[in-house]
Short mmCIF file of C-alpha atoms in Angstrom, two decimals:
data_model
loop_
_atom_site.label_atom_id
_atom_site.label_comp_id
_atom_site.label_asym_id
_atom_site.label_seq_id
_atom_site.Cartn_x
_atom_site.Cartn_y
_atom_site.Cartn_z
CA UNK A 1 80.07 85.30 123.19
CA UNK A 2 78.08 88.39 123.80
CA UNK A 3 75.68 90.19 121.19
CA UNK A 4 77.80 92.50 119.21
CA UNK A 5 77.66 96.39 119.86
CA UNK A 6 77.20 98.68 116.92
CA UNK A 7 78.64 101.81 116.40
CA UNK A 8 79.64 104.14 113.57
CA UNK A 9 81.93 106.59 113.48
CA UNK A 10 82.54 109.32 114.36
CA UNK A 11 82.91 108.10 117.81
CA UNK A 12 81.88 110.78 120.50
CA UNK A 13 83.55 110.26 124.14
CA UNK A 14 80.11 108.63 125.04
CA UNK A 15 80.48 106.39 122.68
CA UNK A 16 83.56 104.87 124.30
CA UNK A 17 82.87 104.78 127.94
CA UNK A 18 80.52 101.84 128.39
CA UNK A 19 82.74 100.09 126.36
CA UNK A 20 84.77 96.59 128.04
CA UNK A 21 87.97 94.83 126.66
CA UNK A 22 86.67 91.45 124.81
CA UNK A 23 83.48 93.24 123.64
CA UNK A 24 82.50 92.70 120.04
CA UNK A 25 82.42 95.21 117.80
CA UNK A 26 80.64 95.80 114.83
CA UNK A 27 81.80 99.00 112.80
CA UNK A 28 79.76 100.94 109.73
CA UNK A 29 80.35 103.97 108.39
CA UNK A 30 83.27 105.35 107.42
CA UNK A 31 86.99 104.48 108.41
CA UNK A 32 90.38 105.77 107.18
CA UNK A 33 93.38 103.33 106.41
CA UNK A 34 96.99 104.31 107.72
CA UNK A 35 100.21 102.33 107.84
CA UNK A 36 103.78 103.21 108.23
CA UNK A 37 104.82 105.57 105.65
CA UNK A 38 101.39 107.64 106.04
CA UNK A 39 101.69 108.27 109.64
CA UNK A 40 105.07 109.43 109.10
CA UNK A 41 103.67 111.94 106.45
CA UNK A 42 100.92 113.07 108.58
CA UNK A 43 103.27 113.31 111.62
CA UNK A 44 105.32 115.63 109.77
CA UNK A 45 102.64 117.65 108.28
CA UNK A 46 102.03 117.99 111.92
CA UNK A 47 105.20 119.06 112.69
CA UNK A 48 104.50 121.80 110.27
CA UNK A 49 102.28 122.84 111.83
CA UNK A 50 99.69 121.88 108.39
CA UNK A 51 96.84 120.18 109.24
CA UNK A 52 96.08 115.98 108.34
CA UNK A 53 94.43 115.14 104.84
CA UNK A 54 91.23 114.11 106.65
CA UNK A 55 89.58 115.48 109.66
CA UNK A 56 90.56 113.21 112.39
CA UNK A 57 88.34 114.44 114.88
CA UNK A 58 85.82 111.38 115.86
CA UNK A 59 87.45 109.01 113.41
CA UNK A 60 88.82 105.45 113.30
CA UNK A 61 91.99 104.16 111.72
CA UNK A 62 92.36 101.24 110.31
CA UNK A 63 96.25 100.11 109.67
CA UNK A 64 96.02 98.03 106.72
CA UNK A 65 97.53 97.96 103.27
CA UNK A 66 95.09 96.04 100.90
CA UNK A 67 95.80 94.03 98.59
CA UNK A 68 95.13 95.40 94.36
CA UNK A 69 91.52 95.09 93.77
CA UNK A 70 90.62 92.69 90.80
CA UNK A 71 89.05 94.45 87.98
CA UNK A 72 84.80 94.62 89.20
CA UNK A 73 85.84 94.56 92.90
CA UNK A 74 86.25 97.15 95.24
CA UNK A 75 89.35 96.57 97.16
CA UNK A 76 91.78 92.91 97.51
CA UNK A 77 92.58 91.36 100.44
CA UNK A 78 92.42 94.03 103.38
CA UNK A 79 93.13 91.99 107.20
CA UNK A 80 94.73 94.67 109.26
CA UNK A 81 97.94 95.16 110.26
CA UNK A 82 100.78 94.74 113.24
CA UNK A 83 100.34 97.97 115.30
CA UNK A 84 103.44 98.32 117.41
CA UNK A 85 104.85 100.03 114.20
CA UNK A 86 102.48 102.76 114.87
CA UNK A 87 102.75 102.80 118.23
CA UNK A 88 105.07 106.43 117.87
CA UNK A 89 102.50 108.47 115.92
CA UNK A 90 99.02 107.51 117.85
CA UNK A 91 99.45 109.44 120.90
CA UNK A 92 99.85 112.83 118.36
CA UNK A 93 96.63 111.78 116.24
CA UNK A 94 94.82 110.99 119.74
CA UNK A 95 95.73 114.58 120.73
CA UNK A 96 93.89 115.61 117.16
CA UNK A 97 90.59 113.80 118.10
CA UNK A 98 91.06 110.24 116.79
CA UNK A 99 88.47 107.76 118.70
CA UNK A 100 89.60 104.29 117.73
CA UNK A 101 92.17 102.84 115.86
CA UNK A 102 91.95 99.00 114.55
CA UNK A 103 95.33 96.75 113.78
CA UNK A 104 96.95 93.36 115.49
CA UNK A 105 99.05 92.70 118.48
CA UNK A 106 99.98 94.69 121.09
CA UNK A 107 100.81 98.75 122.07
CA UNK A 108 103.06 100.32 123.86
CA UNK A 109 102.51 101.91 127.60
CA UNK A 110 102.70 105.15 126.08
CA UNK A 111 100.16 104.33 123.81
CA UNK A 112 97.74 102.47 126.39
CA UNK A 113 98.55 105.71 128.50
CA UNK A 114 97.52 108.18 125.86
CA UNK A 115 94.32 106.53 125.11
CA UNK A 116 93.52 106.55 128.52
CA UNK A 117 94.18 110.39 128.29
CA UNK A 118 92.18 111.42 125.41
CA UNK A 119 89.60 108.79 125.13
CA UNK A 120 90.68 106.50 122.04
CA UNK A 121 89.97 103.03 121.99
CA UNK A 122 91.90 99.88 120.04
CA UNK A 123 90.04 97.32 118.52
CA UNK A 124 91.76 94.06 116.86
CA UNK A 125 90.72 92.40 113.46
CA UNK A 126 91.71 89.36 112.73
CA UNK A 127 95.30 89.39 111.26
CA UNK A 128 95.25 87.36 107.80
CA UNK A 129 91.64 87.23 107.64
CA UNK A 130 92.16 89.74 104.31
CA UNK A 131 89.70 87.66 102.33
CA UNK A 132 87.06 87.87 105.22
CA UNK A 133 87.07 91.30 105.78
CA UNK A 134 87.66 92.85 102.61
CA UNK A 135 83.76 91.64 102.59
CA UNK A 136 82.73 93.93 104.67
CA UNK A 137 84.06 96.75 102.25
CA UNK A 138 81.73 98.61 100.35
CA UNK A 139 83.56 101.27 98.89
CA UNK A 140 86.97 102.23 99.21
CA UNK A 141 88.80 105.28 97.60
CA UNK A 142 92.58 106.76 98.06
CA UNK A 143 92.37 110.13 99.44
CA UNK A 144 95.77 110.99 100.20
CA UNK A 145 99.35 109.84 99.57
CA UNK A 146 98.99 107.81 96.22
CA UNK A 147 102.87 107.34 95.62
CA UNK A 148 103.29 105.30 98.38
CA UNK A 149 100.38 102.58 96.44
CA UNK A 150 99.17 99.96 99.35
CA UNK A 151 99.89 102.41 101.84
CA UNK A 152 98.62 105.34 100.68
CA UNK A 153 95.48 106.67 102.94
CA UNK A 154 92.08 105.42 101.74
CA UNK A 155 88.36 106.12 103.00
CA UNK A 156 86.43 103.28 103.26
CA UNK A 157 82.83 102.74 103.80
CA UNK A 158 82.28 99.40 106.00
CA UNK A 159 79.42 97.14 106.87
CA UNK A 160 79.23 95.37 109.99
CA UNK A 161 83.14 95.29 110.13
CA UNK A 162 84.04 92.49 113.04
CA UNK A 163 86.64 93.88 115.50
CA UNK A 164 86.79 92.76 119.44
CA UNK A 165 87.63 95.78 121.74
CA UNK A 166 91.38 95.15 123.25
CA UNK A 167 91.98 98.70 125.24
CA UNK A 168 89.25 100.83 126.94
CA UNK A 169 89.47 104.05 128.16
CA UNK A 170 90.61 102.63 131.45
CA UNK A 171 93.93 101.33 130.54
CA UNK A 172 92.48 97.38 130.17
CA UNK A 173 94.72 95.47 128.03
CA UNK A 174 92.83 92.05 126.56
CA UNK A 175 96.21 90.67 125.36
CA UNK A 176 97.54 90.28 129.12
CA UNK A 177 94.05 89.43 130.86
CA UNK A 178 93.31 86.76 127.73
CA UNK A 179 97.04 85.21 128.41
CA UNK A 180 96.73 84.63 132.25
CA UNK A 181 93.21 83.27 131.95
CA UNK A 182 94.54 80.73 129.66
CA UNK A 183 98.62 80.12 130.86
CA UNK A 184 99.04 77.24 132.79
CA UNK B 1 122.22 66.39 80.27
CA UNK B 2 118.58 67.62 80.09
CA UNK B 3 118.05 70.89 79.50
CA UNK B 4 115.30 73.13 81.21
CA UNK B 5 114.52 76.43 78.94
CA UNK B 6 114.22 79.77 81.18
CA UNK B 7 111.03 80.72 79.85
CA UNK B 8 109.04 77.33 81.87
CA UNK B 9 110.75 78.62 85.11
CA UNK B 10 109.34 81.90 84.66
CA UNK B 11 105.82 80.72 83.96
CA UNK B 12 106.02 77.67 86.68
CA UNK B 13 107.72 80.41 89.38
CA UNK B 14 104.34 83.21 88.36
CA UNK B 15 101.97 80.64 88.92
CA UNK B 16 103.42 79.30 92.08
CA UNK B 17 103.33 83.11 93.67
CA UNK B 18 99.66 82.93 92.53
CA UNK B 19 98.86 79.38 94.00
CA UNK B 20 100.51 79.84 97.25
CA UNK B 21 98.63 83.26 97.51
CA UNK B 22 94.78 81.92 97.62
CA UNK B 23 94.93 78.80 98.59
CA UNK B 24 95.98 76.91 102.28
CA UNK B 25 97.52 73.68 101.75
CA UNK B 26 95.35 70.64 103.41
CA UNK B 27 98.15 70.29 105.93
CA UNK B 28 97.17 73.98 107.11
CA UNK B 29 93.15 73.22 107.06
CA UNK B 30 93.80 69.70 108.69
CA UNK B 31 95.63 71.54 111.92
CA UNK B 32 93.02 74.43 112.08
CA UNK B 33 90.52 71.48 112.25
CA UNK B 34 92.64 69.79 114.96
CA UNK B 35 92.79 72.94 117.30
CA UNK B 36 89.41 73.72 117.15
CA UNK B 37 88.76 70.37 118.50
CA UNK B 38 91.04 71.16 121.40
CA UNK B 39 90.28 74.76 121.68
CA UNK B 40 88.50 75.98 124.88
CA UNK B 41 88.33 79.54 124.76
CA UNK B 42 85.04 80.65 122.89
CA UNK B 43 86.95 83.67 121.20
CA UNK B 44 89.56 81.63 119.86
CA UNK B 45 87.05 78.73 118.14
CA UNK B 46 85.34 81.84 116.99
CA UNK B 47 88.65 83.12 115.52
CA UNK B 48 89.85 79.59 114.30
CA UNK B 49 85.96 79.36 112.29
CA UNK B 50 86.60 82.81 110.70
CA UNK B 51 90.59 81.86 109.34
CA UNK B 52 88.54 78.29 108.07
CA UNK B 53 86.35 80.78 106.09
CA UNK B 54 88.59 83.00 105.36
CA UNK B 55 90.60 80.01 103.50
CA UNK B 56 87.31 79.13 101.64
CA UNK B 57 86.67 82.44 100.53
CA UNK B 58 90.49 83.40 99.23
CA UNK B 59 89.90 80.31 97.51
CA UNK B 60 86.71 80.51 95.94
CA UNK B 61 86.61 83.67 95.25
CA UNK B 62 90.32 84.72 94.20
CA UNK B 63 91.14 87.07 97.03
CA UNK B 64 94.48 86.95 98.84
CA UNK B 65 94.49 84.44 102.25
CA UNK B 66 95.97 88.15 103.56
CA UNK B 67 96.62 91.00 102.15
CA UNK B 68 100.33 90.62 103.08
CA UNK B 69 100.90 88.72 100.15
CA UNK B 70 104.70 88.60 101.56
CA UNK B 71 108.48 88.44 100.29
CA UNK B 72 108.54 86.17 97.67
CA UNK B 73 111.65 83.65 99.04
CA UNK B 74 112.31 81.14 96.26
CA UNK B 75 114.07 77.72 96.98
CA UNK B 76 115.08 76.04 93.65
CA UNK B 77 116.60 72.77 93.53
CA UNK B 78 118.51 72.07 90.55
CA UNK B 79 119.61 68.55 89.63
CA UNK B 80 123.43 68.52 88.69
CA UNK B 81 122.18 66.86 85.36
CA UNK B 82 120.19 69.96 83.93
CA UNK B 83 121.07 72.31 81.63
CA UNK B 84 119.57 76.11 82.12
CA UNK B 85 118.95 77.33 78.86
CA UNK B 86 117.46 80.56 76.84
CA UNK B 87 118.63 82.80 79.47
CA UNK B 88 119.85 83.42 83.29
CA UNK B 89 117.77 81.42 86.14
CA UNK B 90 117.73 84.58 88.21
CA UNK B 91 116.50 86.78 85.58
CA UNK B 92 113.69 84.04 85.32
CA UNK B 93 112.69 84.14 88.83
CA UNK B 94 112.52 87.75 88.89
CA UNK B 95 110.26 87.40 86.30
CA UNK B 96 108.19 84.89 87.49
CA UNK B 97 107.71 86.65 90.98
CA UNK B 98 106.95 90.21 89.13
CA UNK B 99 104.34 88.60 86.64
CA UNK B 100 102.68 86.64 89.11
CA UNK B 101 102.21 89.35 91.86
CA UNK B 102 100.70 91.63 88.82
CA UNK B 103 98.76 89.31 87.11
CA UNK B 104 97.65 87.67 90.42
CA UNK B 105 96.92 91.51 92.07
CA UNK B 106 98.87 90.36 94.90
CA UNK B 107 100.52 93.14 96.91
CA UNK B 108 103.99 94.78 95.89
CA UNK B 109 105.48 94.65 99.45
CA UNK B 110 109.28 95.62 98.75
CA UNK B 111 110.63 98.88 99.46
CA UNK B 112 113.87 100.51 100.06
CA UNK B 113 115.07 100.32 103.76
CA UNK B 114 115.35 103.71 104.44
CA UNK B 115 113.23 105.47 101.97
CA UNK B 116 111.23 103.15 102.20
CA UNK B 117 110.16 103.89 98.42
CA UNK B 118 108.32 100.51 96.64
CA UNK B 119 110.20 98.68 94.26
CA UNK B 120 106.61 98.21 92.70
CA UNK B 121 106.78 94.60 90.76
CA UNK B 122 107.57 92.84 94.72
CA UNK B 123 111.21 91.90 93.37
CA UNK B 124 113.58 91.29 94.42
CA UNK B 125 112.91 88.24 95.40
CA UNK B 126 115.44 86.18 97.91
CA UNK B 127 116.35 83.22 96.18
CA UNK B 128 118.05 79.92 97.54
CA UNK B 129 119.68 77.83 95.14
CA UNK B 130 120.77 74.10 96.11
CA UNK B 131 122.84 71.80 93.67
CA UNK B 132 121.28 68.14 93.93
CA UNK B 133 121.76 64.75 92.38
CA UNK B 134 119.39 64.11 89.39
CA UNK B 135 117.82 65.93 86.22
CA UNK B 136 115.05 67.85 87.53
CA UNK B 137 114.64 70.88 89.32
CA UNK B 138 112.29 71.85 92.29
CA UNK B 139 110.76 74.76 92.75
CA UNK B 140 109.39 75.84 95.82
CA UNK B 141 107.79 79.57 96.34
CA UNK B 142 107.04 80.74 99.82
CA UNK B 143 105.38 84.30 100.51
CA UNK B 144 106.53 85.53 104.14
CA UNK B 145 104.48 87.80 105.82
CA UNK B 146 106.01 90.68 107.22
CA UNK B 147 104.16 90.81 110.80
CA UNK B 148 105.11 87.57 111.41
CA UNK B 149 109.00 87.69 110.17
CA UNK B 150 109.30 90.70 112.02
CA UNK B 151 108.86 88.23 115.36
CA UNK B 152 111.60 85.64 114.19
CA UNK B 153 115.41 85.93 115.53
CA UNK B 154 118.60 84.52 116.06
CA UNK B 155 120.99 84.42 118.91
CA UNK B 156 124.33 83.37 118.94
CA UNK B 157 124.24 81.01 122.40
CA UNK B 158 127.21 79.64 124.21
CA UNK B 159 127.63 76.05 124.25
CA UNK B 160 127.52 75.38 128.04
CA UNK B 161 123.54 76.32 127.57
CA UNK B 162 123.22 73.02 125.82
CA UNK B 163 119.81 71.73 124.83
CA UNK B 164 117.66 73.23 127.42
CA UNK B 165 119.32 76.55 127.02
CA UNK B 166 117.85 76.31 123.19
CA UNK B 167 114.34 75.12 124.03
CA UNK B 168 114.34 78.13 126.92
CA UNK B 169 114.92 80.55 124.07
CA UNK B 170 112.67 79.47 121.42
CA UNK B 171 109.66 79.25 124.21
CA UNK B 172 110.75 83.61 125.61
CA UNK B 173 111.03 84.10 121.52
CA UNK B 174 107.72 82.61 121.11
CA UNK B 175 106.32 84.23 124.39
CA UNK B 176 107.76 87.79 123.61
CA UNK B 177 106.10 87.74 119.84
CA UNK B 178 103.08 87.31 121.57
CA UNK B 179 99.91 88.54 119.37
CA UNK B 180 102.18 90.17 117.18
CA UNK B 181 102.94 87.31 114.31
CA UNK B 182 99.09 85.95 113.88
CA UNK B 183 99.26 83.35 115.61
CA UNK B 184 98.39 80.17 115.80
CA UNK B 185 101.81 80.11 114.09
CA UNK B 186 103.65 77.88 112.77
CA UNK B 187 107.70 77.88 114.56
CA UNK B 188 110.59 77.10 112.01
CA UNK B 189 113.79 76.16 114.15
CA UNK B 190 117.73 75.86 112.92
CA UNK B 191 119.94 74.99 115.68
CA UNK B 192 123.90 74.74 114.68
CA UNK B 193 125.64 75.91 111.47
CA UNK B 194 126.84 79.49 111.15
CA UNK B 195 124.93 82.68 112.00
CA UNK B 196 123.69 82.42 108.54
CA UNK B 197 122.90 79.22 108.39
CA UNK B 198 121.05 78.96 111.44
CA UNK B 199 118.65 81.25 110.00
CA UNK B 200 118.38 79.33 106.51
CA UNK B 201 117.66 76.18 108.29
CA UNK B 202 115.14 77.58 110.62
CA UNK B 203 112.96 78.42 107.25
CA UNK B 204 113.65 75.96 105.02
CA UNK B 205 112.09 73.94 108.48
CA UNK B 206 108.24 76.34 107.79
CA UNK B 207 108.34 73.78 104.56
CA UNK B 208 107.71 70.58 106.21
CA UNK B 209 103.95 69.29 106.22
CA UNK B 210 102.45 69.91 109.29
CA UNK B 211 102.14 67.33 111.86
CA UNK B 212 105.45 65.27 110.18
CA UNK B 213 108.31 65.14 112.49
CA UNK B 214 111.76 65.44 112.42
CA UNK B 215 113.76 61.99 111.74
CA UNK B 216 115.72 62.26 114.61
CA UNK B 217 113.84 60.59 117.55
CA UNK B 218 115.76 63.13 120.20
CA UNK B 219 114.72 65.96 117.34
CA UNK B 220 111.20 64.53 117.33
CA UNK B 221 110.98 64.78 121.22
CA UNK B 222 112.18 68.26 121.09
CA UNK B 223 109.50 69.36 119.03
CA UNK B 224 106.75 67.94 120.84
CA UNK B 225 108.08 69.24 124.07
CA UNK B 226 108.63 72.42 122.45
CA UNK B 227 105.01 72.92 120.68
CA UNK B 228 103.41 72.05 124.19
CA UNK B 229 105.29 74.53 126.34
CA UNK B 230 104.07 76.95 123.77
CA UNK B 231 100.63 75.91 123.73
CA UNK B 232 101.13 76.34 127.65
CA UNK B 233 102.07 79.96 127.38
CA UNK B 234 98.21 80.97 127.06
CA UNK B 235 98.55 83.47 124.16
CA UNK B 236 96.27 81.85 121.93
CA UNK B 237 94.75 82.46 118.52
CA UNK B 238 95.39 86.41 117.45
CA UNK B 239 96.95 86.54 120.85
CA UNK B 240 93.72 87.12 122.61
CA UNK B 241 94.16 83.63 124.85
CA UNK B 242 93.55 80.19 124.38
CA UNK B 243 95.07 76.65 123.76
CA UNK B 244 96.52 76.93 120.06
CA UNK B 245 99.52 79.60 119.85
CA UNK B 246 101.31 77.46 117.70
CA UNK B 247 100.24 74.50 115.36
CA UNK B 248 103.47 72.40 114.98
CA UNK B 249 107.34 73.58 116.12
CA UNK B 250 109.79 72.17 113.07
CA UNK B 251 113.16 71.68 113.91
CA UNK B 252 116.53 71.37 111.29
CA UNK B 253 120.14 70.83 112.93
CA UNK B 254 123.59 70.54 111.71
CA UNK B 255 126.89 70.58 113.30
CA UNK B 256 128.40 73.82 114.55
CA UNK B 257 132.22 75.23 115.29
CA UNK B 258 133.17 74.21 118.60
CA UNK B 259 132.61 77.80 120.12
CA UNK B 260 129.75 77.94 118.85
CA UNK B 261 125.71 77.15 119.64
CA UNK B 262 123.40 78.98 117.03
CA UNK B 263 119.90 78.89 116.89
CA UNK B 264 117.45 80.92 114.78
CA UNK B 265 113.65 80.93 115.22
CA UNK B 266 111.20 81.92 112.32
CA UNK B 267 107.96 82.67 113.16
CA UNK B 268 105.36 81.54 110.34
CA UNK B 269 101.83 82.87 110.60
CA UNK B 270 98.58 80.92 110.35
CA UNK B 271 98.26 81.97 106.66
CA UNK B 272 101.18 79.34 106.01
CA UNK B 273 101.33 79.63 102.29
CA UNK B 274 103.85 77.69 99.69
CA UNK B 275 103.65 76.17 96.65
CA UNK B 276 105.88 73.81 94.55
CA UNK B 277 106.74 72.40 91.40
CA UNK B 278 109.10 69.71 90.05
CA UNK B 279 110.44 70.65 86.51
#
């Protein structure tokens, strides 16, 4: 295992480029949370023609759906997602300047494809590890979309949140490369 | 006839969803242990140390194991010799499941199908009732992750297929999840039955202890062979390559109609959580 690379968003287009599938990541700063029923809100507010309830430009989304926070804490459990349900909305929010998006499992081609085309990268965390990384939360507040509770869209402010890089800019995909090396 | 009062499978079903919700059984630890001693990839021993820690800090510190605190699916096994009393049993799982995921801030993760709108207590929950011999009743509470139900399936096979036909479509069920269910998973199998019960079998099998092995020697052999053409596939912890995709294949069988081969595959992730009680 390699030292970890830093960054914090928001991500510029330099920021991405040197970047390999299997590098470690570690994120601080700010990220957004987004699941199902919020990309379908923003998609349509899109569709409006309205603009998104953050500024996407340079930012990082992080599908997840925490668990309640205990009274004292900031947030519950909070291990990311399974991404192919997002897989739809991404290559609009790409278009409107999203840099990286963090979840589980695999994307589509269109999605690989699109992040090729506007420089966005996808990092995994490590699905179930909610007690782990909810850690590495430091604040967390719902900006948008409180009716829909665990998904609704939340800001988060992260320390030295652990994420390994699966698709570059280049179309790499560590899911296929990290399956051949070890099929047999 | 003894009698069992409503009210004690209320409390014993809210502090089962609690249990099962922060803390791994030692069956779970044992075979996380177990593949790191086999693992060679370097990013999947570092992902196999982080779910150990992430078991001892759910644990100590009263976090969800996940934040997918899952579909509450209750199995209660009611002697033939008890008496419900003080109320309806259903009512008194509901209960249970809705008081424990609030009082346990565990995540309300039941919505409508198309609206999509949260039911906001986590209920219903999906609850299979068995008549048994005896006077107690056994309650057993397992929280199913979404991600990794979302992999699971069923087919409908034609006999001629036989046995190999059924190991060739758990292993492309398996294969096709890939990342997707968190693995290192655990792979509940029900082979025979009806369409329905296919399914039913396949996760009542996620309850065995790890490492235990069907009765059946040919059933036994199965899911050996099974678990190691898995472990061949290469997908690995998270998906991201390695030796441990799954940590134990369980099989259940019955007899089927004679047009019929069923088999259902449910797809556990490494979070395995249940919890049970005997009343």
């Amino acid at each position: 295992m390699t030292e970890p690379i830093r960054l914090t968003p928001p991500l510029e287009d330099r920021d991405l480029e040197n970047l390999r599938i299997g590098d470690s990541i570690l994120l601080s700063g700010v990220l957004y949370t987004a699941r199902d029923a919020a990309h379908k809100r923003m998609i349509d507010l899109l569709d409006r023609g309205e603009g998104l309830p953050f500024d996407i430009r340079g930012q990082v989304i992080y599908y997840v759906g925490p668990s309640p926070a205990r009274p004292g804490r900031v947030v519950g459990a909070a291990g990311p997602t399974t991404s192919y349900r997002m897989d739809d909305y991404s290559p609009r929010l790409m278009e409107r300047g999203l840099k990286g998006m963090i979840g589980k499992g695999i994307r589509s081609k269109e999605v690989i494809e699109a992040m090729v085309r506007y420089h966005c990268v996808y990092m995994a965390a490590v699905g179930g590890a909610g007690a782990l990384l909810s850690k590495c939360i430091k604040k967390a507040e719902v900006i948008a979309y409180e009716d829909l509770g665990p998904e609704a869209v939340r800001r988060l402010e992260v320390e030295d949140f652990p994420v390994i890089l699966v698709n570059d800019i280049r179309g790499n995909d560590l899911y296929q490369e990290g399956m051949k090396r070890y099929e047999r | 006839m003894r009698e069992i009062d409503v009210g004690l499978v209320a409390r014993s079903i809210r502090d089962l969803c609690i249990a099962a919700n922060y803390e791994l059984d030692r069956d779970v630890l044992d075979a996380f242990e177990r593949a790191l001693e086999q693992e060679e990839s370097p990013v999947a021993r570092d992902i196999l140390n982080q779910l150990r820690e992430n078991a001892r800090i759910a644990k100590e510190e009263m976090i969800p194991i996940c934040q997918d605190t899952g579909y509450a699916v209750v199995f209660v096994e009611l002697g033939q010799e008890v008496r419900i009393v003080g109320g309806n049993l259903d009512e008194a799982v509901q209960k249970g499941v809705r008081d424990g995921y609030r009082e346990g801030f565990l995540r309300k993760s039941i919505c409508h199908p198309f609206t999509r709108a949260n039911t906001g207590d986590n209920t219903p929950a999906v609850v299979h009732l068995e008549l048994v011999p005896g006077d107690r009743m056994r309650l057993i509470v397992l929280p199913k992750g979404g991600g990794s139900e979302n992999m699971s399936g069923a087919q409908m096979l034609t006999p001629a297929v036989g046995m190999e036909g059924v190991k060739d479509y758990v292993v492309e069920r398996v294969r096709m999840a890939g990342p997707n269910p968190c693995p290192p998973t655990v792979v509940g199998v029900g082979i025979g039955g009806t369409f329905e019960t296919a399914a039913l079998m396949a996760k009542k099998a996620l309850l065995r202890p790890i490492g235990s092995r069907n009765q059946d020697p040919e059933l036994a052999a199965m899911e050996e062979e099974l678990l190691q053409r898995i472990n061949r596939l290469g997908i690995g912890p998270q998906g991201l390559g390695g030796r441990t995709t799954s940590l134990a294949v369980h099989i259940n069988m019955m007899p089927c109609h004679i047009a019929s081969l069923p088999v259902a595959v449910n797809i556990q992730c490494h979070a395995h959580r249940h919890k049970e009680e005997t009343l």
